[in-house]
Amino acid sequence: MIRICATEDVPKGTAISADVDGTQLAIVHGDDDNFYAVYDECSHAAVPLSEGEVEGCTLECWLHGSRFDLRTGEPTGLPATEPVPVYPVEVRDGEIYVSLTPSNGVTR
C-alpha cells in the first residue's frame, strides 16, 4: 500500500487527483464517508474524473455526464459503457493508502 495523503486533504463529497508511481488516480471521499480510488480518466473521453461531481457512491464525468460507481468502476449512465479501474483503499491513523492492483480486474 502506498500513502497518498491525509484524510483531511479530501473533504467529504470531493475528489482530488494523485499521481501514484505514474498512475493518475482520483481519490474520492464519498457521501457514505468512505474513501475510494479510481483511475483518473473517463473510459469514454480522456478527461480527468477527479474534476467531476461526487454524488453518493458515484463520480460524474464533467464533460458528458457519465457516472461511475466508486465501488465497482461500472458506468451507471451513458455515454460511457466501459468500467474504470478501481483500487483498494485503506485508512490508517488518518492517512489514505492505496494499492495499485485494481480490485475490479479492470486495467487501463
mmCIF file of N, CA and C in Angstrom:
data_model
loop_
_atom_site.group_PDB
_atom_site.id
_atom_site.type_symbol
_atom_site.label_atom_id
_atom_site.label_comp_id
_atom_site.label_asym_id
_atom_site.label_seq_id
_atom_site.Cartn_x
_atom_site.Cartn_y
_atom_site.Cartn_z
ATOM 1 N N MET A 1 0.847 -1.189 0.000
ATOM 2 C CA MET A 1 0.000 0.000 0.000
ATOM 3 C C MET A 1 0.889 1.249 0.000
ATOM 4 N N ILE A 2 0.461 2.240 -0.758
ATOM 5 C CA ILE A 2 1.219 3.471 -0.908
ATOM 6 C C ILE A 2 0.448 4.609 -0.244
ATOM 7 N N ARG A 3 1.145 5.381 0.605
ATOM 8 C CA ARG A 3 0.497 6.517 1.266
ATOM 9 C C ARG A 3 0.223 7.596 0.237
ATOM 10 N N ILE A 4 -1.019 8.114 0.271
ATOM 11 C CA ILE A 4 -1.418 9.148 -0.677
ATOM 12 C C ILE A 4 -1.460 10.518 -0.007
ATOM 13 N N CYS A 5 -2.252 10.636 1.056
ATOM 14 C CA CYS A 5 -2.425 11.919 1.731
ATOM 15 C C CYS A 5 -3.176 11.694 3.036
ATOM 16 N N ALA A 6 -3.400 12.770 3.756
ATOM 17 C CA ALA A 6 -4.201 12.714 4.972
ATOM 18 C C ALA A 6 -5.677 12.745 4.587
ATOM 19 N N THR A 7 -6.511 12.101 5.403
ATOM 20 C CA THR A 7 -7.949 12.098 5.120
ATOM 21 C C THR A 7 -8.504 13.523 5.076
ATOM 22 N N GLU A 8 -7.946 14.420 5.880
ATOM 23 C CA GLU A 8 -8.432 15.802 5.915
ATOM 24 C C GLU A 8 -8.151 16.553 4.608
ATOM 25 N N ASP A 9 -7.277 16.004 3.757
ATOM 26 C CA ASP A 9 -6.983 16.634 2.467
ATOM 27 C C ASP A 9 -8.084 16.388 1.436
ATOM 28 N N VAL A 10 -9.023 15.484 1.743
ATOM 29 C CA VAL A 10 -10.116 15.163 0.814
ATOM 30 C C VAL A 10 -11.439 15.314 1.565
ATOM 31 N N PRO A 11 -11.996 16.528 1.582
ATOM 32 C CA PRO A 11 -13.264 16.748 2.292
ATOM 33 C C PRO A 11 -14.381 15.866 1.725
ATOM 34 N N LYS A 12 -15.329 15.528 2.574
ATOM 35 C CA LYS A 12 -16.466 14.702 2.163
ATOM 36 C C LYS A 12 -17.151 15.301 0.942
ATOM 37 N N GLY A 13 -17.434 14.438 -0.041
ATOM 38 C CA GLY A 13 -18.114 14.878 -1.248
ATOM 39 C C GLY A 13 -17.199 15.483 -2.297
ATOM 40 N N THR A 14 -15.877 15.290 -2.136
ATOM 41 C CA THR A 14 -14.933 15.845 -3.103
ATOM 42 C C THR A 14 -13.984 14.762 -3.608
ATOM 43 N N ALA A 15 -13.233 15.117 -4.650
ATOM 44 C CA ALA A 15 -12.220 14.230 -5.216
ATOM 45 C C ALA A 15 -10.961 15.046 -5.480
ATOM 46 N N ILE A 16 -9.818 14.388 -5.353
ATOM 47 C CA ILE A 16 -8.548 15.010 -5.715
ATOM 48 C C ILE A 16 -7.839 14.086 -6.693
ATOM 49 N N SER A 17 -6.901 14.644 -7.433
ATOM 50 C CA SER A 17 -6.086 13.849 -8.347
ATOM 51 C C SER A 17 -4.748 13.573 -7.677
ATOM 52 N N ALA A 18 -4.249 12.352 -7.862
ATOM 53 C CA ALA A 18 -2.951 11.985 -7.291
ATOM 54 C C ALA A 18 -2.177 11.148 -8.308
ATOM 55 N N ASP A 19 -0.920 11.498 -8.522
ATOM 56 C CA ASP A 19 -0.038 10.708 -9.378
ATOM 57 C C ASP A 19 0.686 9.723 -8.466
ATOM 58 N N VAL A 20 0.404 8.440 -8.652
ATOM 59 C CA VAL A 20 0.997 7.408 -7.809
ATOM 60 C C VAL A 20 1.861 6.515 -8.687
ATOM 61 N N ASP A 21 3.157 6.712 -8.606
ATOM 62 C CA ASP A 21 4.107 5.961 -9.427
ATOM 63 C C ASP A 21 3.721 5.958 -10.899
ATOM 64 N N GLY A 22 3.303 7.115 -11.409
ATOM 65 C CA GLY A 22 2.964 7.249 -12.817
ATOM 66 C C GLY A 22 1.534 6.909 -13.173
ATOM 67 N N THR A 23 0.735 6.488 -12.203
ATOM 68 C CA THR A 23 -0.677 6.190 -12.436
ATOM 69 C C THR A 23 -1.511 7.318 -11.846
ATOM 70 N N GLN A 24 -2.338 7.945 -12.687
ATOM 71 C CA GLN A 24 -3.201 9.024 -12.214
ATOM 72 C C GLN A 24 -4.443 8.429 -11.552
ATOM 73 N N LEU A 25 -4.655 8.771 -10.293
ATOM 74 C CA LEU A 25 -5.809 8.286 -9.548
ATOM 75 C C LEU A 25 -6.685 9.453 -9.108
ATOM 76 N N ALA A 26 -7.988 9.189 -9.040
ATOM 77 C CA ALA A 26 -8.922 10.102 -8.396
ATOM 78 C C ALA A 26 -9.190 9.517 -7.021
ATOM 79 N N ILE A 27 -8.837 10.256 -5.979
ATOM 80 C CA ILE A 27 -9.099 9.847 -4.609
ATOM 81 C C ILE A 27 -10.376 10.567 -4.192
ATOM 82 N N VAL A 28 -11.392 9.794 -3.805
ATOM 83 C CA VAL A 28 -12.726 10.348 -3.581
ATOM 84 C C VAL A 28 -13.187 10.071 -2.151
ATOM 85 N N HIS A 29 -13.755 11.091 -1.513
ATOM 86 C CA HIS A 29 -14.394 10.937 -0.202
ATOM 87 C C HIS A 29 -15.891 10.920 -0.474
ATOM 88 N N GLY A 30 -16.457 9.726 -0.525
ATOM 89 C CA GLY A 30 -17.864 9.565 -0.870
ATOM 90 C C GLY A 30 -18.804 10.102 0.192
ATOM 91 N N ASP A 31 -20.041 10.313 -0.230
ATOM 92 C CA ASP A 31 -21.062 10.786 0.696
ATOM 93 C C ASP A 31 -21.360 9.764 1.788
ATOM 94 N N ASP A 32 -20.922 8.508 1.586
ATOM 95 C CA ASP A 32 -21.112 7.458 2.594
ATOM 96 C C ASP A 32 -19.982 7.453 3.621
ATOM 97 N N ASP A 33 -19.102 8.462 3.553
ATOM 98 C CA ASP A 33 -17.953 8.634 4.456
ATOM 99 C C ASP A 33 -16.800 7.676 4.176
ATOM 100 N N ASN A 34 -16.867 6.887 3.113
ATOM 101 C CA ASN A 34 -15.755 6.024 2.728
ATOM 102 C C ASN A 34 -14.879 6.720 1.706
ATOM 103 N N PHE A 35 -13.634 6.253 1.616
ATOM 104 C CA PHE A 35 -12.694 6.770 0.630
ATOM 105 C C PHE A 35 -12.541 5.742 -0.488
ATOM 106 N N TYR A 36 -12.427 6.242 -1.721
ATOM 107 C CA TYR A 36 -12.330 5.390 -2.898
ATOM 108 C C TYR A 36 -11.197 5.891 -3.783
ATOM 109 N N ALA A 37 -10.673 4.986 -4.607
ATOM 110 C CA ALA A 37 -9.665 5.362 -5.596
ATOM 111 C C ALA A 37 -10.042 4.718 -6.923
ATOM 112 N N VAL A 38 -10.137 5.536 -7.969
ATOM 113 C CA VAL A 38 -10.418 5.053 -9.321
ATOM 114 C C VAL A 38 -9.396 5.686 -10.257
ATOM 115 N N TYR A 39 -9.201 5.034 -11.400
ATOM 116 C CA TYR A 39 -8.325 5.606 -12.412
ATOM 117 C C TYR A 39 -8.894 6.953 -12.831
ATOM 118 N N ASP A 40 -8.029 7.974 -12.877
ATOM 119 C CA ASP A 40 -8.499 9.348 -13.072
ATOM 120 C C ASP A 40 -8.660 9.706 -14.543
ATOM 121 N N GLU A 41 -9.394 8.843 -15.260
ATOM 122 C CA GLU A 41 -9.706 9.160 -16.655
ATOM 123 C C GLU A 41 -10.993 8.457 -17.036
ATOM 124 N N CYS A 42 -11.929 9.211 -17.565
ATOM 125 C CA CYS A 42 -13.200 8.650 -18.016
ATOM 126 C C CYS A 42 -12.934 7.620 -19.106
ATOM 127 N N SER A 43 -13.651 6.504 -19.081
ATOM 128 C CA SER A 43 -13.457 5.455 -20.086
ATOM 129 C C SER A 43 -14.087 5.831 -21.425
ATOM 130 N N HIS A 44 -14.858 6.908 -21.449
ATOM 131 C CA HIS A 44 -15.499 7.364 -22.689
ATOM 132 C C HIS A 44 -14.669 8.443 -23.381
ATOM 133 N N ALA A 45 -14.214 9.408 -22.617
ATOM 134 C CA ALA A 45 -13.407 10.503 -23.152
ATOM 135 C C ALA A 45 -12.247 10.729 -22.197
ATOM 136 N N ALA A 46 -11.106 11.062 -22.730
ATOM 137 C CA ALA A 46 -9.888 11.183 -21.922
ATOM 138 C C ALA A 46 -9.879 12.481 -21.117
ATOM 139 N N VAL A 47 -10.773 12.562 -20.134
ATOM 140 C CA VAL A 47 -10.817 13.719 -19.247
ATOM 141 C C VAL A 47 -10.736 13.233 -17.800
ATOM 142 N N PRO A 48 -10.161 14.053 -16.907
ATOM 143 C CA PRO A 48 -9.994 13.647 -15.511
ATOM 144 C C PRO A 48 -11.321 13.526 -14.767
ATOM 145 N N LEU A 49 -11.560 12.369 -14.181
ATOM 146 C CA LEU A 49 -12.752 12.176 -13.366
ATOM 147 C C LEU A 49 -12.680 12.966 -12.068
ATOM 148 N N SER A 50 -11.450 13.243 -11.594
ATOM 149 C CA SER A 50 -11.296 13.974 -10.328
ATOM 150 C C SER A 50 -11.888 15.380 -10.402
ATOM 151 N N GLU A 51 -12.151 15.879 -11.610
ATOM 152 C CA GLU A 51 -12.746 17.206 -11.767
ATOM 153 C C GLU A 51 -14.274 17.148 -11.780
ATOM 154 N N GLY A 52 -14.830 15.937 -11.621
ATOM 155 C CA GLY A 52 -16.270 15.759 -11.675
ATOM 156 C C GLY A 52 -16.928 15.895 -10.314
ATOM 157 N N GLU A 53 -18.244 15.690 -10.311
ATOM 158 C CA GLU A 53 -19.046 15.814 -9.094
ATOM 159 C C GLU A 53 -19.218 14.462 -8.414
ATOM 160 N N VAL A 54 -19.111 14.473 -7.079
ATOM 161 C CA VAL A 54 -19.352 13.279 -6.271
ATOM 162 C C VAL A 54 -20.805 13.309 -5.824
ATOM 163 N N GLU A 55 -21.496 12.199 -6.021
ATOM 164 C CA GLU A 55 -22.871 12.085 -5.532
ATOM 165 C C GLU A 55 -23.063 10.679 -5.004
ATOM 166 N N GLY A 56 -23.266 10.572 -3.695
ATOM 167 C CA GLY A 56 -23.390 9.251 -3.082
ATOM 168 C C GLY A 56 -22.111 8.470 -3.268
ATOM 169 N N CYS A 57 -22.221 7.314 -3.934
ATOM 170 C CA CYS A 57 -21.052 6.471 -4.224
ATOM 171 C C CYS A 57 -20.737 6.499 -5.712
ATOM 172 N N THR A 58 -21.015 7.646 -6.360
ATOM 173 C CA THR A 58 -20.696 7.773 -7.775
ATOM 174 C C THR A 58 -19.882 9.037 -8.021
ATOM 175 N N LEU A 59 -19.153 9.004 -9.138
ATOM 176 C CA LEU A 59 -18.368 10.146 -9.579
ATOM 177 C C LEU A 59 -18.782 10.437 -11.013
ATOM 178 N N GLU A 60 -19.151 11.682 -11.272
ATOM 179 C CA GLU A 60 -19.647 12.066 -12.591
ATOM 180 C C GLU A 60 -18.546 12.701 -13.420
ATOM 181 N N CYS A 61 -18.439 12.285 -14.678
ATOM 182 C CA CYS A 61 -17.525 12.923 -15.621
ATOM 183 C C CYS A 61 -18.143 14.258 -16.019
ATOM 184 N N TRP A 62 -17.393 15.331 -15.887
ATOM 185 C CA TRP A 62 -17.930 16.672 -16.127
ATOM 186 C C TRP A 62 -18.185 16.945 -17.607
ATOM 187 N N LEU A 63 -17.551 16.188 -18.511
ATOM 188 C CA LEU A 63 -17.671 16.507 -19.929
ATOM 189 C C LEU A 63 -18.999 16.053 -20.538
ATOM 190 N N HIS A 64 -19.349 14.771 -20.339
ATOM 191 C CA HIS A 64 -20.563 14.237 -20.955
ATOM 192 C C HIS A 64 -21.572 13.690 -19.949
ATOM 193 N N GLY A 65 -21.237 13.715 -18.660
ATOM 194 C CA GLY A 65 -22.206 13.333 -17.648
ATOM 195 C C GLY A 65 -22.276 11.866 -17.267
ATOM 196 N N SER A 66 -21.356 11.040 -17.790
ATOM 197 C CA SER A 66 -21.344 9.639 -17.355
ATOM 198 C C SER A 66 -21.017 9.572 -15.873
ATOM 199 N N ARG A 67 -21.673 8.640 -15.171
ATOM 200 C CA ARG A 67 -21.381 8.422 -13.754
ATOM 201 C C ARG A 67 -20.763 7.047 -13.587
ATOM 202 N N PHE A 68 -19.826 6.944 -12.645
ATOM 203 C CA PHE A 68 -19.158 5.683 -12.361
ATOM 204 C C PHE A 68 -19.363 5.321 -10.897
ATOM 205 N N ASP A 69 -19.725 4.058 -10.651
ATOM 206 C CA ASP A 69 -19.862 3.556 -9.290
ATOM 207 C C ASP A 69 -18.462 3.445 -8.702
ATOM 208 N N LEU A 70 -18.219 4.120 -7.593
ATOM 209 C CA LEU A 70 -16.892 4.144 -6.982
ATOM 210 C C LEU A 70 -16.495 2.794 -6.400
ATOM 211 N N ARG A 71 -17.468 1.928 -6.136
ATOM 212 C CA ARG A 71 -17.176 0.612 -5.558
ATOM 213 C C ARG A 71 -16.775 -0.405 -6.619
ATOM 214 N N THR A 72 -17.346 -0.274 -7.828
ATOM 215 C CA THR A 72 -17.125 -1.280 -8.869
ATOM 216 C C THR A 72 -16.448 -0.733 -10.116
ATOM 217 N N GLY A 73 -16.482 0.580 -10.309
ATOM 218 C CA GLY A 73 -15.942 1.185 -11.517
ATOM 219 C C GLY A 73 -16.902 1.160 -12.690
ATOM 220 N N GLU A 74 -18.052 0.501 -12.514
ATOM 221 C CA GLU A 74 -19.025 0.362 -13.600
ATOM 222 C C GLU A 74 -19.717 1.687 -13.892
ATOM 223 N N PRO A 75 -19.904 2.004 -15.175
ATOM 224 C CA PRO A 75 -20.662 3.207 -15.502
ATOM 225 C C PRO A 75 -22.132 2.998 -15.165
ATOM 226 N N THR A 76 -22.761 4.027 -14.627
ATOM 227 C CA THR A 76 -24.182 3.932 -14.284
ATOM 228 C C THR A 76 -25.021 4.775 -15.229
ATOM 229 N N GLY A 77 -24.380 5.349 -16.240
ATOM 230 C CA GLY A 77 -25.097 6.134 -17.230
ATOM 231 C C GLY A 77 -24.262 6.358 -18.468
ATOM 232 N N LEU A 78 -24.931 6.507 -19.594
ATOM 233 C CA LEU A 78 -24.255 6.747 -20.872
ATOM 234 C C LEU A 78 -23.673 8.156 -20.888
ATOM 235 N N PRO A 79 -22.707 8.440 -21.754
ATOM 236 C CA PRO A 79 -22.283 7.627 -22.883
ATOM 237 C C PRO A 79 -21.217 6.572 -22.567
ATOM 238 N N ALA A 80 -20.632 6.577 -21.383
ATOM 239 C CA ALA A 80 -19.616 5.564 -21.055
ATOM 240 C C ALA A 80 -20.251 4.179 -20.962
ATOM 241 N N THR A 81 -19.561 3.179 -21.502
ATOM 242 C CA THR A 81 -20.039 1.799 -21.425
ATOM 243 C C THR A 81 -19.001 0.880 -20.809
ATOM 244 N N GLU A 82 -17.756 1.350 -20.686
ATOM 245 C CA GLU A 82 -16.678 0.547 -20.124
ATOM 246 C C GLU A 82 -16.375 0.997 -18.696
ATOM 247 N N PRO A 83 -16.098 0.046 -17.793
ATOM 248 C CA PRO A 83 -15.742 0.423 -16.418
ATOM 249 C C PRO A 83 -14.350 1.045 -16.351
ATOM 250 N N VAL A 84 -14.086 1.733 -15.251
ATOM 251 C CA VAL A 84 -12.750 2.255 -14.971
ATOM 252 C C VAL A 84 -12.133 1.406 -13.865
ATOM 253 N N PRO A 85 -10.793 1.310 -13.835
ATOM 254 C CA PRO A 85 -10.146 0.556 -12.757
ATOM 255 C C PRO A 85 -10.449 1.174 -11.386
ATOM 256 N N VAL A 86 -10.683 0.303 -10.403
ATOM 257 C CA VAL A 86 -10.910 0.694 -9.012
ATOM 258 C C VAL A 86 -9.776 0.086 -8.185
ATOM 259 N N TYR A 87 -9.230 0.869 -7.274
ATOM 260 C CA TYR A 87 -8.073 0.429 -6.490
ATOM 261 C C TYR A 87 -8.431 0.334 -5.006
ATOM 262 N N PRO A 88 -7.889 -0.700 -4.324
ATOM 263 C CA PRO A 88 -8.154 -0.856 -2.882
ATOM 264 C C PRO A 88 -7.611 0.332 -2.080
ATOM 265 N N VAL A 89 -8.404 0.759 -1.106
ATOM 266 C CA VAL A 89 -8.032 1.874 -0.235
ATOM 267 C C VAL A 89 -8.076 1.407 1.214
ATOM 268 N N GLU A 90 -7.090 1.837 1.982
ATOM 269 C CA GLU A 90 -7.095 1.618 3.433
ATOM 270 C C GLU A 90 -6.879 2.973 4.098
ATOM 271 N N VAL A 91 -7.585 3.188 5.195
ATOM 272 C CA VAL A 91 -7.366 4.385 6.001
ATOM 273 C C VAL A 91 -6.769 3.922 7.320
ATOM 274 N N ARG A 92 -5.572 4.462 7.617
ATOM 275 C CA ARG A 92 -4.868 4.112 8.856
ATOM 276 C C ARG A 92 -4.370 5.392 9.502
ATOM 277 N N ASP A 93 -4.734 5.585 10.745
ATOM 278 C CA ASP A 93 -4.255 6.745 11.519
ATOM 279 C C ASP A 93 -4.435 8.057 10.770
ATOM 280 N N GLY A 94 -5.602 8.214 10.129
ATOM 281 C CA GLY A 94 -5.902 9.459 9.443
ATOM 282 C C GLY A 94 -5.196 9.645 8.113
ATOM 283 N N GLU A 95 -4.590 8.578 7.607
ATOM 284 C CA GLU A 95 -3.878 8.634 6.328
ATOM 285 C C GLU A 95 -4.540 7.682 5.329
ATOM 286 N N ILE A 96 -4.547 8.073 4.050
ATOM 287 C CA ILE A 96 -5.131 7.254 2.987
ATOM 288 C C ILE A 96 -4.011 6.509 2.260
ATOM 289 N N TYR A 97 -4.184 5.191 2.143
ATOM 290 C CA TYR A 97 -3.235 4.336 1.434
ATOM 291 C C TYR A 97 -3.972 3.622 0.302
ATOM 292 N N VAL A 98 -3.272 3.434 -0.827
ATOM 293 C CA VAL A 98 -3.873 2.795 -1.993
ATOM 294 C C VAL A 98 -2.920 1.737 -2.539
ATOM 295 N N SER A 99 -3.509 0.635 -3.027
ATOM 296 C CA SER A 99 -2.757 -0.381 -3.751
ATOM 297 C C SER A 99 -2.959 -0.121 -5.237
ATOM 298 N N LEU A 100 -1.922 -0.307 -6.043
ATOM 299 C CA LEU A 100 -2.037 -0.079 -7.479
ATOM 300 C C LEU A 100 -2.503 -1.301 -8.251
ATOM 301 N N THR A 101 -2.946 -2.341 -7.541
ATOM 302 C CA THR A 101 -3.524 -3.500 -8.204
ATOM 303 C C THR A 101 -5.045 -3.343 -8.191
ATOM 304 N N PRO A 102 -5.656 -3.132 -9.382
ATOM 305 C CA PRO A 102 -7.107 -2.906 -9.414
ATOM 306 C C PRO A 102 -7.881 -4.035 -8.746
ATOM 307 N N SER A 103 -8.853 -3.645 -7.920
ATOM 308 C CA SER A 103 -9.653 -4.648 -7.208
ATOM 309 C C SER A 103 -10.773 -5.201 -8.073
ATOM 310 N N ASN A 104 -11.090 -4.509 -9.184
ATOM 311 C CA ASN A 104 -12.171 -4.980 -10.026
ATOM 312 C C ASN A 104 -11.657 -5.667 -11.290
ATOM 313 N N GLY A 105 -10.336 -5.875 -11.383
ATOM 314 C CA GLY A 105 -9.774 -6.604 -12.514
ATOM 315 C C GLY A 105 -9.703 -5.818 -13.808
ATOM 316 N N VAL A 106 -10.115 -4.544 -13.795
ATOM 317 C CA VAL A 106 -10.087 -3.718 -14.989
ATOM 318 C C VAL A 106 -8.718 -3.044 -15.079
ATOM 319 N N THR A 107 -8.114 -3.102 -16.256
ATOM 320 C CA THR A 107 -6.842 -2.402 -16.449
ATOM 321 C C THR A 107 -7.069 -1.269 -17.436
ATOM 322 N N ARG A 108 -6.183 -0.321 -17.392
ATOM 323 C CA ARG A 108 -6.326 0.842 -18.284
ATOM 324 C C ARG A 108 -5.635 0.627 -19.592
#
